[in-house]
mmCIF file of C-alpha atoms in Angstrom:
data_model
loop_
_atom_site.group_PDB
_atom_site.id
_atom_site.type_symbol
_atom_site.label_atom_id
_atom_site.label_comp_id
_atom_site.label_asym_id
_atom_site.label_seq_id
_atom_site.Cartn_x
_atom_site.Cartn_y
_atom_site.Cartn_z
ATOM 1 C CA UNK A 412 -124.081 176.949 46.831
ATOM 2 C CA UNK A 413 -124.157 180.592 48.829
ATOM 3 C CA UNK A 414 -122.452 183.498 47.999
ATOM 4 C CA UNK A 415 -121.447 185.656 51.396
ATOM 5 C CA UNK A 416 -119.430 188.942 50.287
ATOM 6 C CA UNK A 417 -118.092 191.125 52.514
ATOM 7 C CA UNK A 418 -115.610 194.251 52.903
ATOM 8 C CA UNK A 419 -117.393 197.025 51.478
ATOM 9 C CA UNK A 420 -116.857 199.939 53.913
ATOM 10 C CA UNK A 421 -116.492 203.673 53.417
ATOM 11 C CA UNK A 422 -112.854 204.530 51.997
ATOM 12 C CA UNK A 423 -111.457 208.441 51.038
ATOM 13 C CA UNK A 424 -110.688 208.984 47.140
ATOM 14 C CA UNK A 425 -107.571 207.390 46.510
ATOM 15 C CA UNK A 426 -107.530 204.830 49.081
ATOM 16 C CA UNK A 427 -108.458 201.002 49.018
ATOM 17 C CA UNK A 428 -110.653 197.998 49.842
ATOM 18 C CA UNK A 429 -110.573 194.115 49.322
ATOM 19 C CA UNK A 430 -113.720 192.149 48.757
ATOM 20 C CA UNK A 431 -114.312 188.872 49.512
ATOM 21 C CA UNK A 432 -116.616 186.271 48.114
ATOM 22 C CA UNK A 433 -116.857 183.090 50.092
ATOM 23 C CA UNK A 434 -118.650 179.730 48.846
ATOM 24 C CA UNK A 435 -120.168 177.798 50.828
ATOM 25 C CA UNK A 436 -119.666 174.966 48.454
ATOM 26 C CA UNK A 437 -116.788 174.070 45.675
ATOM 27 C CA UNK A 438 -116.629 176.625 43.293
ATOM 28 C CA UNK A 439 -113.888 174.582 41.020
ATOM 29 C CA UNK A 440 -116.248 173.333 38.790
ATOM 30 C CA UNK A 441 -117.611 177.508 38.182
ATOM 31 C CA UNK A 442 -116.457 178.175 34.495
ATOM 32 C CA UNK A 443 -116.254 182.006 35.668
ATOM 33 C CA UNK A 444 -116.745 184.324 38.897
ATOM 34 C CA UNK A 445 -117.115 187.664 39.006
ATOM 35 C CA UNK A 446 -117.592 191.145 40.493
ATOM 36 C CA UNK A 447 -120.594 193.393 39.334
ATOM 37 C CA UNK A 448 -121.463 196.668 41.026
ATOM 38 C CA UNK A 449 -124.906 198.590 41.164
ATOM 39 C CA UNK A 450 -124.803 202.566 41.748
ATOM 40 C CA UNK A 451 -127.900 204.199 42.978
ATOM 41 C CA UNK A 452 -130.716 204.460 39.535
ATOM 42 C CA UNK A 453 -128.213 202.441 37.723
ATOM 43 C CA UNK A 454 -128.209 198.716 36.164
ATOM 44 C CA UNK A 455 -126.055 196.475 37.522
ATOM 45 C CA UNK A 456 -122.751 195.574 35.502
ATOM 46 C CA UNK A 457 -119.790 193.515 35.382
ATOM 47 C CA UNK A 458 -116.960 195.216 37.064
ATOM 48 C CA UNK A 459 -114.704 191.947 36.759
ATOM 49 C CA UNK A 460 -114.518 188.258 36.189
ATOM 50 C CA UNK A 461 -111.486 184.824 36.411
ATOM 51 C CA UNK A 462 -112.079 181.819 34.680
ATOM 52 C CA UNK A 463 -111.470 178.472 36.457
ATOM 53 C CA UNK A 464 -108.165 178.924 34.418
ATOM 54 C CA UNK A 465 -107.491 182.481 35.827
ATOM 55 C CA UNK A 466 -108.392 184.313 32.871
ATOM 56 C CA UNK A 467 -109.142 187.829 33.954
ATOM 57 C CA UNK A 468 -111.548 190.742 32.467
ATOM 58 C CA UNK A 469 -112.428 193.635 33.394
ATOM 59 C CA UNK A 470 -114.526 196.716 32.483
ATOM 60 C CA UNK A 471 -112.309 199.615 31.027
ATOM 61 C CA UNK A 472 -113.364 202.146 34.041
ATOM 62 C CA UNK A 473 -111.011 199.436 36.450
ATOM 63 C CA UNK A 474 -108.478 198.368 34.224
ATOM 64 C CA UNK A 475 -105.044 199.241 36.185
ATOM 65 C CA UNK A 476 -107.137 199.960 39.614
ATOM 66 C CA UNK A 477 -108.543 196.754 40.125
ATOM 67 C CA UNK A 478 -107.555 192.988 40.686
ATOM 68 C CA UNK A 479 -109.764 189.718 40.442
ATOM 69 C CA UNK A 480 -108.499 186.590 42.077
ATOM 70 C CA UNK A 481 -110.062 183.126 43.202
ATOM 71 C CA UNK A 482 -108.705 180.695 45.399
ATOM 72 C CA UNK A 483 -110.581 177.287 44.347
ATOM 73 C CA UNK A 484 -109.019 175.685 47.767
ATOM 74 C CA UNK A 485 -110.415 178.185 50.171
ATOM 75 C CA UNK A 486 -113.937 178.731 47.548
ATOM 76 C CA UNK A 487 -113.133 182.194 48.026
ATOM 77 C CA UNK A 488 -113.105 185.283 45.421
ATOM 78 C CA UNK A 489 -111.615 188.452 45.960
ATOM 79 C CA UNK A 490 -111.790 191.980 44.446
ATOM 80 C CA UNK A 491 -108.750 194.285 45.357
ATOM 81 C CA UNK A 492 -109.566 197.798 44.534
ATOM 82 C CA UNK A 493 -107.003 200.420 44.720
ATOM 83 C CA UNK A 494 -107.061 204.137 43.728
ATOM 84 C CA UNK A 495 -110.780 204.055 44.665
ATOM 85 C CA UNK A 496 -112.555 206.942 42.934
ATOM 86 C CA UNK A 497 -115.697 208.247 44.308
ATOM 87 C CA UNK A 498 -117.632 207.040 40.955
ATOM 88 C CA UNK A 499 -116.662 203.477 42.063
ATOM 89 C CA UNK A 500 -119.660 203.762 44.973
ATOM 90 C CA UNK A 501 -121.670 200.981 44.363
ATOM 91 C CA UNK A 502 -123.096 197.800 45.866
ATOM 92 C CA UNK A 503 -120.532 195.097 44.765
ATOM 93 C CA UNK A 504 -122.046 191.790 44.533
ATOM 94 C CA UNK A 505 -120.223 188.332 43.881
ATOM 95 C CA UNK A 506 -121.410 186.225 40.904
ATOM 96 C CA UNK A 507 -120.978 182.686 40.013
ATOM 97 C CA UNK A 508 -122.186 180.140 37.527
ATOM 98 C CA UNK A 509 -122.032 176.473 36.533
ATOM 99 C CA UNK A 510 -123.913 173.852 34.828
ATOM 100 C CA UNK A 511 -125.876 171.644 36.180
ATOM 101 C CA UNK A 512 -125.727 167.803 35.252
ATOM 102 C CA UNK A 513 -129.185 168.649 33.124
ATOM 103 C CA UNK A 514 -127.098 171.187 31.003
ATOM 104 C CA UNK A 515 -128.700 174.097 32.650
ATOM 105 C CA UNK A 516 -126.806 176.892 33.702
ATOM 106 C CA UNK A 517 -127.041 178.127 36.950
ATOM 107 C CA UNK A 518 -126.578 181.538 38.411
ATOM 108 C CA UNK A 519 -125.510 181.858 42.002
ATOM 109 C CA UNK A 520 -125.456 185.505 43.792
ATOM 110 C CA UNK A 521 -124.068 187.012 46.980
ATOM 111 C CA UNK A 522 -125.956 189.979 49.509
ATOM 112 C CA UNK A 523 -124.069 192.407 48.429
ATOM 113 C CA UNK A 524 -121.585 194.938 49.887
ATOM 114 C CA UNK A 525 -121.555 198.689 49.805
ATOM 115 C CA UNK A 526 -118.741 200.220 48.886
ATOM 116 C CA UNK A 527 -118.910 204.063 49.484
ATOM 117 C CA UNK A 528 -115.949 206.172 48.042
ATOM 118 C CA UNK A 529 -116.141 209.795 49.340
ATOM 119 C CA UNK A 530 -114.077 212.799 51.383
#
């Protein structure tokens, strides 16, 4: 399976963006999917994830700002981001993971979009 994300794009403080994650597989059988981000000298972290149940989680720096969703029919994750702060410029990258009929888990990972927040 391939990860393609896309929609990152320079946006003013305060305004918004929606990312997109398309598989080109199934991703019903992922447990989770998720959203991490990677500033400049900084590790990458989870920014958010959704179960195959549509559990969501986020990291307390988006809670209120930012919305996971999947769409299991069109193997497509999005990230809506709203109230976009200029600390939220990052490279967003889409994140998947299932196991394999060995009992391995296996990572997937999109390119990566840059998201760049600034006046």
């Amino acid at each position: 399976v391939q990860l393609q994300a896309s929609g990152g794009g320079l946006v003013q403080p305060g305004g918004f963006l929606r990312l997109s994650c398309a598989a080109s597989g199934s991703i019903f059988s992922f447990p989770s999917m998720g959203w991490y981000h990677q500033a400049p000298g900084k590790q990458r972290e989870l920014v958010a994830a959704v179960t195959s149940g549509g559990s969501t989680d986020y990291t307390d720096s988006v809670k209120g700002r930012f919305s996971i969703s999947r769409d299991n029919a069109k193997n497509t994750v999005y990230l809506q981001m709203n109230s976009l702060k200029p600390e939220d410029t990052a490279v967003y990258y889409c994140n998947g993971w299932q196991f394999g009929a060995n009992g391995r888990k296996y990572d997937y990972w999109g390119q990566g979009t840059l998201v760049t927040v600034s006046s």
